[in-house]
Amino acid sequence: MSPERLDSELLRTFLAVAEAGSVSGGAERILRSQSAASLQIKRLEGLLGTPVFERHARGVSLTATGEKLQPLAQQVADLLDTAIGDLRSDGLEGSLRIGVPDEFGEAVLPRIVARFARHHPRVELVVRCAFSADFPSALSQGELDLAVHAVETTPPASQILAREKTYWVGSRLHSVHEQDPLPVALFDRACWWRDRALQTLEAAGRRYCVVYTSESVTGVVAAIEAGVAVGLLGESSLRDGLQPLSPAEGFPRMPESLLVLEKGPGARSAAGRAMATTIVEAFARHAS
């Protein structure tokens, strides 16, 4: 009797759960039910004869065996993906228009473009890397096919990519957060971030003055680092020169931000579905 062999789908499920930190999160990333993902993990552990995850109240973490398996599983998945792209004789064609927030332009966008272009070289990509508050209207007007953007509540036809804490942030080198009225840096157009920032300051009875606006996260970060103002940022935008401001300093806790992938009609094509998968995987790796 020939021995059972590792199925690549088991390895992909393992990678998704490892990156998400939970079975439910991993199942969501590979578009499977939680029960199906759980069965695949149990089958994998049965084949190996040892657990690959430790279960706990907050999700799962890798065992020693899981840590050994992860780079090998990733190598197998990458090799298979590359092989499909190289051997495909009837590759996808057409064009896709995608939107990615500017704060992910360096960390995630190159991964998305490189991976998709390698597997689907005949699909033309038009990428908008900008302030994401404009993306929902661009989708509704048919100007984008897929877009990643931050929301307070999940819209229809969207998939959650990440949950991110948001903070009032100041410079570590300046005491601008102690000024009265408070100098504030905001995005230069209507969005729920801007509205929520002003509402929380007013509810806290904090006097403020908008002294700086920018169409990008990069611009708001620059103003905070320079000591011009405080601003509202997501956790992924924090860096060494910035410090979150606490309720004890007069800055209320802010609601969590949801990063979602929203799809327009163009995402229903084979190319659109392939791009959606690529985006989900890229953000999953970024989060891990």
mmCIF file of C-alpha atoms in Angstrom:
data_model
loop_
_atom_site.group_PDB
_atom_site.id
_atom_site.type_symbol
_atom_site.label_atom_id
_atom_site.label_comp_id
_atom_site.label_asym_id
_atom_site.label_seq_id
_atom_site.Cartn_x
_atom_site.Cartn_y
_atom_site.Cartn_z
ATOM 1 C CA MET A 1 0.000 0.000 0.000
ATOM 2 C CA SER A 2 1.440 3.370 -1.024
ATOM 3 C CA PRO A 3 1.725 5.947 1.772
ATOM 4 C CA GLU A 4 -0.645 8.935 1.909
ATOM 5 C CA ARG A 5 0.838 12.088 0.482
ATOM 6 C CA LEU A 6 0.430 15.726 1.364
ATOM 7 C CA ASP A 7 -2.165 17.451 -0.766
ATOM 8 C CA SER A 8 -1.329 21.001 -1.837
ATOM 9 C CA GLU A 9 -4.805 22.137 -0.743
ATOM 10 C CA LEU A 10 -4.054 20.955 2.781
ATOM 11 C CA LEU A 11 -0.889 23.041 2.720
ATOM 12 C CA ARG A 12 -2.741 26.097 1.411
ATOM 13 C CA THR A 13 -5.339 25.773 4.162
ATOM 14 C CA PHE A 14 -2.556 25.422 6.729
ATOM 15 C CA LEU A 15 -0.862 28.585 5.411
ATOM 16 C CA ALA A 16 -4.112 30.559 5.464
ATOM 17 C CA VAL A 17 -4.879 29.560 9.071
ATOM 18 C CA ALA A 18 -1.298 30.270 10.145
ATOM 19 C CA GLU A 19 -1.372 33.736 8.577
ATOM 20 C CA ALA A 20 -4.819 34.590 9.990
ATOM 21 C CA GLY A 21 -4.114 33.221 13.463
ATOM 22 C CA SER A 22 -7.476 31.441 13.556
ATOM 23 C CA VAL A 23 -9.337 28.722 11.681
ATOM 24 C CA SER A 24 -12.272 31.031 10.928
ATOM 25 C CA GLY A 25 -9.970 33.757 9.584
ATOM 26 C CA GLY A 26 -8.042 31.260 7.470
ATOM 27 C CA ALA A 27 -11.249 29.793 6.064
ATOM 28 C CA GLU A 28 -12.424 33.260 5.058
ATOM 29 C CA ARG A 29 -9.183 33.918 3.168
ATOM 30 C CA ILE A 30 -9.443 30.766 1.058
ATOM 31 C CA LEU A 31 -13.222 31.106 0.612
ATOM 32 C CA ARG A 32 -14.079 27.921 2.522
ATOM 33 C CA SER A 33 -16.364 27.227 5.462
ATOM 34 C CA GLN A 34 -14.847 27.034 8.920
ATOM 35 C CA SER A 35 -15.857 23.376 9.233
ATOM 36 C CA ALA A 36 -14.177 22.507 5.922
ATOM 37 C CA ALA A 37 -10.971 24.258 6.982
ATOM 38 C CA SER A 38 -11.038 22.480 10.360
ATOM 39 C CA LEU A 39 -11.399 19.095 8.653
ATOM 40 C CA GLN A 40 -8.446 19.832 6.386
ATOM 41 C CA ILE A 41 -6.259 20.823 9.345
ATOM 42 C CA LYS A 42 -7.245 17.617 11.165
ATOM 43 C CA ARG A 43 -6.414 15.589 8.071
ATOM 44 C CA LEU A 44 -3.036 17.301 7.769
ATOM 45 C CA GLU A 45 -2.264 16.643 11.414
ATOM 46 C CA GLY A 46 -3.330 13.011 10.943
ATOM 47 C CA LEU A 47 -0.937 12.610 8.024
ATOM 48 C CA LEU A 48 1.919 14.124 9.999
ATOM 49 C CA GLY A 49 1.043 12.313 13.194
ATOM 50 C CA THR A 50 1.415 15.460 15.286
ATOM 51 C CA PRO A 51 -0.414 18.797 15.762
ATOM 52 C CA VAL A 52 0.625 21.782 13.671
ATOM 53 C CA PHE A 53 -1.373 24.272 15.764
ATOM 54 C CA GLU A 54 -1.910 24.919 19.437
ATOM 55 C CA ARG A 55 -5.523 25.915 20.104
ATOM 56 C CA HIS A 56 -6.298 28.686 22.585
ATOM 57 C CA ALA A 57 -9.110 31.128 23.326
ATOM 58 C CA ARG A 58 -7.814 33.794 20.934
ATOM 59 C CA GLY A 59 -7.257 31.444 17.999
ATOM 60 C CA VAL A 60 -4.291 29.253 17.100
ATOM 61 C CA SER A 61 -0.501 29.431 17.115
ATOM 62 C CA LEU A 62 2.093 27.239 15.445
ATOM 63 C CA THR A 63 3.607 24.265 17.205
ATOM 64 C CA ALA A 64 7.264 23.384 16.621
ATOM 65 C CA THR A 65 6.151 21.112 13.770
ATOM 66 C CA GLY A 66 3.999 23.899 12.337
ATOM 67 C CA GLU A 67 6.952 26.285 12.372
ATOM 68 C CA LYS A 68 9.024 23.754 10.413
ATOM 69 C CA LEU A 69 6.191 23.141 7.967
ATOM 70 C CA GLN A 70 5.332 26.781 7.204
ATOM 71 C CA PRO A 71 8.329 27.698 4.979
ATOM 72 C CA LEU A 72 8.126 24.345 3.187
ATOM 73 C CA ALA A 73 4.397 24.748 2.563
ATOM 74 C CA GLN A 74 4.942 28.286 1.271
ATOM 75 C CA GLN A 75 7.639 27.067 -1.088
ATOM 76 C CA VAL A 76 5.334 24.362 -2.461
ATOM 77 C CA ALA A 77 2.455 26.818 -2.949
ATOM 78 C CA ASP A 78 4.709 29.338 -4.701
ATOM 79 C CA LEU A 79 6.188 26.674 -6.999
ATOM 80 C CA LEU A 80 2.746 25.418 -7.988
ATOM 81 C CA ASP A 81 1.486 28.940 -8.649
ATOM 82 C CA THR A 82 4.525 29.689 -10.782
ATOM 83 C CA ALA A 83 4.104 26.443 -12.700
ATOM 84 C CA ILE A 84 0.477 27.240 -13.508
ATOM 85 C CA GLY A 85 1.427 30.673 -14.784
ATOM 86 C CA ASP A 86 4.326 29.332 -16.856
ATOM 87 C CA LEU A 87 2.381 26.433 -18.378
ATOM 88 C CA ARG A 88 -0.927 28.149 -18.977
ATOM 89 C CA SER A 89 -1.642 28.167 -22.710
ATOM 90 C CA ASP A 90 -4.948 30.026 -22.574
ATOM 91 C CA GLY A 91 -4.066 32.728 -20.071
ATOM 92 C CA LEU A 92 -6.519 35.390 -19.024
ATOM 93 C CA GLU A 93 -6.850 38.533 -21.098
ATOM 94 C CA GLY A 94 -8.498 41.917 -20.789
ATOM 95 C CA SER A 95 -7.928 44.789 -18.397
ATOM 96 C CA LEU A 96 -8.536 45.489 -14.732
ATOM 97 C CA ARG A 97 -8.679 48.735 -12.779
ATOM 98 C CA ILE A 98 -7.809 48.434 -9.112
ATOM 99 C CA GLY A 99 -7.528 50.913 -6.255
ATOM 100 C CA VAL A 100 -5.133 50.506 -3.323
ATOM 101 C CA PRO A 101 -4.694 53.056 -0.480
ATOM 102 C CA ASP A 102 -1.505 55.073 -0.728
ATOM 103 C CA GLU A 103 -0.290 53.891 2.683
ATOM 104 C CA PHE A 104 0.049 50.390 1.214
ATOM 105 C CA GLY A 105 1.789 51.564 -1.952
ATOM 106 C CA GLU A 106 5.229 50.390 -0.851
ATOM 107 C CA ALA A 107 4.483 47.407 1.379
ATOM 108 C CA VAL A 108 1.699 45.544 -0.436
ATOM 109 C CA LEU A 109 1.047 46.933 -3.929
ATOM 110 C CA PRO A 110 4.332 45.658 -5.480
ATOM 111 C CA ARG A 111 3.515 42.170 -4.207
ATOM 112 C CA ILE A 112 0.046 42.303 -5.774
ATOM 113 C CA VAL A 113 1.279 43.566 -9.135
ATOM 114 C CA ALA A 114 4.281 41.222 -9.350
ATOM 115 C CA ARG A 115 2.337 38.099 -8.461
ATOM 116 C CA PHE A 116 -0.610 38.856 -10.731
ATOM 117 C CA ALA A 117 1.523 39.917 -13.697
ATOM 118 C CA ARG A 118 3.657 36.778 -13.394
ATOM 119 C CA HIS A 119 0.618 34.485 -13.608
ATOM 120 C CA HIS A 120 -1.549 36.554 -15.982
ATOM 121 C CA PRO A 121 0.801 38.557 -18.233
ATOM 122 C CA ARG A 122 -1.877 39.290 -20.843
ATOM 123 C CA VAL A 123 -4.141 41.188 -18.438
ATOM 124 C CA GLU A 124 -3.553 44.942 -18.510
ATOM 125 C CA LEU A 125 -3.525 46.524 -15.061
ATOM 126 C CA VAL A 126 -4.533 50.113 -14.344
ATOM 127 C CA VAL A 127 -3.669 50.915 -10.727
ATOM 128 C CA ARG A 128 -4.888 53.868 -8.680
ATOM 129 C CA CYS A 129 -2.796 54.295 -5.538
ATOM 130 C CA ALA A 130 -4.349 57.228 -3.707
ATOM 131 C CA PHE A 131 -6.546 58.396 -0.843
ATOM 132 C CA SER A 132 -9.130 55.623 -0.582
ATOM 133 C CA ALA A 133 -12.172 57.724 0.414
ATOM 134 C CA ASP A 134 -12.828 58.252 -3.304
ATOM 135 C CA PHE A 135 -12.785 54.538 -4.140
ATOM 136 C CA PRO A 136 -16.439 53.674 -3.309
ATOM 137 C CA SER A 137 -17.764 56.330 -5.679
ATOM 138 C CA ALA A 138 -15.246 55.235 -8.334
ATOM 139 C CA LEU A 139 -16.589 51.681 -8.022
ATOM 140 C CA SER A 140 -20.216 52.793 -8.276
ATOM 141 C CA GLN A 141 -19.421 54.929 -11.334
ATOM 142 C CA GLY A 142 -17.599 52.080 -13.079
ATOM 143 C CA GLU A 143 -14.171 53.722 -12.849
ATOM 144 C CA LEU A 144 -12.683 50.877 -10.764
ATOM 145 C CA ASP A 145 -13.260 47.116 -10.815
ATOM 146 C CA LEU A 146 -11.821 46.317 -7.371
ATOM 147 C CA ALA A 147 -10.765 48.590 -4.546
ATOM 148 C CA VAL A 148 -9.224 48.281 -1.109
ATOM 149 C CA HIS A 149 -10.383 50.922 1.364
ATOM 150 C CA ALA A 150 -11.045 51.563 5.046
ATOM 151 C CA VAL A 151 -14.603 51.596 6.351
ATOM 152 C CA GLU A 152 -16.408 51.792 9.673
ATOM 153 C CA THR A 153 -19.050 49.232 8.650
ATOM 154 C CA THR A 154 -18.756 46.540 5.978
ATOM 155 C CA PRO A 155 -20.464 47.424 2.663
ATOM 156 C CA PRO A 156 -22.171 44.828 0.416
ATOM 157 C CA ALA A 157 -19.996 42.924 -2.104
ATOM 158 C CA SER A 158 -16.937 43.333 0.077
ATOM 159 C CA GLN A 159 -14.530 41.118 2.009
ATOM 160 C CA ILE A 160 -12.729 42.072 5.211
ATOM 161 C CA LEU A 161 -8.949 42.048 4.752
ATOM 162 C CA ALA A 162 -7.908 43.346 8.162
ATOM 163 C CA ARG A 163 -9.144 45.016 11.321
ATOM 164 C CA GLU A 164 -7.018 47.950 12.425
ATOM 165 C CA LYS A 165 -6.896 50.039 15.575
ATOM 166 C CA THR A 166 -6.961 53.802 15.060
ATOM 167 C CA TYR A 167 -5.334 56.391 17.297
ATOM 168 C CA TRP A 168 -4.922 60.087 17.829
ATOM 169 C CA VAL A 169 -1.210 60.497 17.147
ATOM 170 C CA GLY A 170 1.394 63.161 17.922
ATOM 171 C CA SER A 171 5.124 63.639 17.435
ATOM 172 C CA ARG A 172 7.534 62.198 20.000
ATOM 173 C CA LEU A 173 9.709 65.310 19.587
ATOM 174 C CA HIS A 174 7.028 67.965 20.035
ATOM 175 C CA SER A 175 4.324 68.764 22.585
ATOM 176 C CA VAL A 176 1.782 70.035 20.106
ATOM 177 C CA HIS A 177 -0.889 67.809 21.727
ATOM 178 C CA GLU A 178 -0.784 70.070 24.799
ATOM 179 C CA GLN A 179 -1.756 73.231 22.896
ATOM 180 C CA ASP A 180 -5.142 74.918 23.255
ATOM 181 C CA PRO A 181 -6.803 75.141 20.827
ATOM 182 C CA LEU A 182 -5.450 71.860 19.484
ATOM 183 C CA PRO A 183 -3.851 72.018 16.000
ATOM 184 C CA VAL A 184 -5.262 69.163 13.893
ATOM 185 C CA ALA A 185 -4.187 67.617 10.571
ATOM 186 C CA LEU A 186 -6.969 65.962 8.547
ATOM 187 C CA PHE A 187 -7.723 64.568 5.127
ATOM 188 C CA ASP A 188 -8.841 67.283 2.739
ATOM 189 C CA ARG A 189 -12.172 65.804 1.714
ATOM 190 C CA ALA A 190 -15.244 64.269 3.291
ATOM 191 C CA CYS A 191 -14.731 60.787 4.704
ATOM 192 C CA TRP A 192 -15.813 58.909 7.810
ATOM 193 C CA TRP A 193 -12.312 59.265 9.325
ATOM 194 C CA ARG A 194 -12.513 63.067 9.140
ATOM 195 C CA ASP A 195 -16.081 63.138 10.454
ATOM 196 C CA ARG A 196 -15.319 60.779 13.330
ATOM 197 C CA ALA A 197 -12.178 62.709 14.307
ATOM 198 C CA LEU A 198 -14.048 65.999 14.665
ATOM 199 C CA GLN A 199 -17.027 64.398 16.382
ATOM 200 C CA THR A 200 -14.870 62.820 19.083
ATOM 201 C CA LEU A 201 -13.025 66.065 19.783
ATOM 202 C CA GLU A 202 -16.286 67.963 20.091
ATOM 203 C CA ALA A 203 -17.797 65.267 22.321
ATOM 204 C CA ALA A 204 -14.731 65.468 24.574
ATOM 205 C CA GLY A 205 -15.094 69.253 24.808
ATOM 206 C CA ARG A 206 -11.657 69.754 23.252
ATOM 207 C CA ARG A 207 -11.129 73.042 21.406
ATOM 208 C CA TYR A 208 -9.389 72.504 18.070
ATOM 209 C CA CYS A 209 -8.327 74.234 14.876
ATOM 210 C CA VAL A 210 -7.743 72.461 11.548
ATOM 211 C CA VAL A 211 -4.358 73.834 10.472
ATOM 212 C CA TYR A 212 -3.327 71.285 7.841
ATOM 213 C CA THR A 213 -5.105 69.124 5.271
ATOM 214 C CA SER A 214 -3.780 66.529 2.851
ATOM 215 C CA GLU A 215 -5.197 64.167 0.260
ATOM 216 C CA SER A 216 -2.945 61.329 1.486
ATOM 217 C CA VAL A 217 -1.920 59.504 4.655
ATOM 218 C CA THR A 218 1.686 60.356 3.828
ATOM 219 C CA GLY A 219 0.851 64.062 3.997
ATOM 220 C CA VAL A 220 -0.904 63.757 7.362
ATOM 221 C CA VAL A 221 2.034 61.735 8.756
ATOM 222 C CA ALA A 222 4.461 64.435 7.572
ATOM 223 C CA ALA A 223 2.520 67.142 9.426
ATOM 224 C CA ILE A 224 2.460 65.117 12.639
ATOM 225 C CA GLU A 225 6.174 64.284 12.461
ATOM 226 C CA ALA A 226 7.002 67.963 11.887
ATOM 227 C CA GLY A 227 5.116 68.980 15.030
ATOM 228 C CA VAL A 228 2.579 71.002 13.058
ATOM 229 C CA ALA A 229 -0.470 69.142 14.374
ATOM 230 C CA VAL A 230 -1.896 65.933 15.779
ATOM 231 C CA GLY A 231 -3.873 63.598 13.542
ATOM 232 C CA LEU A 232 -5.895 60.408 13.344
ATOM 233 C CA LEU A 233 -3.981 57.408 11.948
ATOM 234 C CA GLY A 234 -4.354 53.672 11.636
ATOM 235 C CA GLU A 235 -1.950 51.377 13.450
ATOM 236 C CA SER A 236 -0.214 50.414 10.178
ATOM 237 C CA SER A 237 0.845 54.049 9.658
ATOM 238 C CA LEU A 238 2.640 54.387 13.006
ATOM 239 C CA ARG A 239 6.424 54.755 12.968
ATOM 240 C CA ASP A 240 9.273 55.545 15.357
ATOM 241 C CA GLY A 241 8.768 59.322 15.390
ATOM 242 C CA LEU A 242 5.068 59.078 16.254
ATOM 243 C CA GLN A 243 3.276 58.271 19.489
ATOM 244 C CA PRO A 244 -0.372 57.351 20.114
ATOM 245 C CA LEU A 245 -2.140 59.786 22.452
ATOM 246 C CA SER A 246 -4.153 58.361 25.346
ATOM 247 C CA PRO A 247 -7.487 59.241 26.984
ATOM 248 C CA ALA A 248 -5.466 60.409 30.010
ATOM 249 C CA GLU A 249 -4.000 63.087 27.716
ATOM 250 C CA GLY A 250 -7.467 64.171 26.603
ATOM 251 C CA PHE A 251 -7.776 62.045 23.451
ATOM 252 C CA PRO A 252 -10.710 59.622 23.380
ATOM 253 C CA ARG A 253 -10.368 56.048 22.174
ATOM 254 C CA MET A 254 -11.283 55.696 18.526
ATOM 255 C CA PRO A 255 -13.343 53.012 16.777
ATOM 256 C CA GLU A 256 -11.686 50.176 14.933
ATOM 257 C CA SER A 257 -11.230 50.592 11.191
ATOM 258 C CA LEU A 258 -12.041 47.768 8.775
ATOM 259 C CA LEU A 259 -9.923 47.346 5.665
ATOM 260 C CA VAL A 260 -12.081 45.749 2.978
ATOM 261 C CA LEU A 261 -11.834 44.605 -0.610
ATOM 262 C CA GLU A 262 -14.902 45.872 -2.451
ATOM 263 C CA LYS A 263 -15.810 44.553 -5.880
ATOM 264 C CA GLY A 264 -17.519 46.212 -8.805
ATOM 265 C CA PRO A 265 -19.119 44.505 -11.830
ATOM 266 C CA GLY A 266 -15.698 44.061 -13.479
ATOM 267 C CA ALA A 267 -14.632 41.758 -10.655
ATOM 268 C CA ARG A 268 -17.053 39.087 -11.887
ATOM 269 C CA SER A 269 -14.742 38.173 -14.786
ATOM 270 C CA ALA A 270 -12.165 35.402 -14.486
ATOM 271 C CA ALA A 271 -9.444 38.051 -14.348
ATOM 272 C CA GLY A 272 -11.328 39.911 -11.631
ATOM 273 C CA ARG A 273 -11.714 36.784 -9.526
ATOM 274 C CA ALA A 274 -8.008 36.026 -9.939
ATOM 275 C CA MET A 275 -7.098 39.563 -8.870
ATOM 276 C CA ALA A 276 -9.391 39.356 -5.830
ATOM 277 C CA THR A 277 -7.583 36.188 -4.725
ATOM 278 C CA THR A 278 -4.208 37.841 -5.272
ATOM 279 C CA ILE A 279 -5.189 40.898 -3.204
ATOM 280 C CA VAL A 280 -6.547 38.799 -0.335
ATOM 281 C CA GLU A 281 -3.368 36.690 -0.226
ATOM 282 C CA ALA A 282 -1.095 39.753 -0.392
ATOM 283 C CA PHE A 283 -2.796 41.453 2.548
ATOM 284 C CA ALA A 284 -2.822 38.192 4.506
ATOM 285 C CA ARG A 285 0.950 37.926 4.123
ATOM 286 C CA HIS A 286 1.368 41.577 5.014
ATOM 287 C CA ALA A 287 -0.610 41.072 8.218
ATOM 288 C CA SER A 288 1.494 38.059 9.184
#
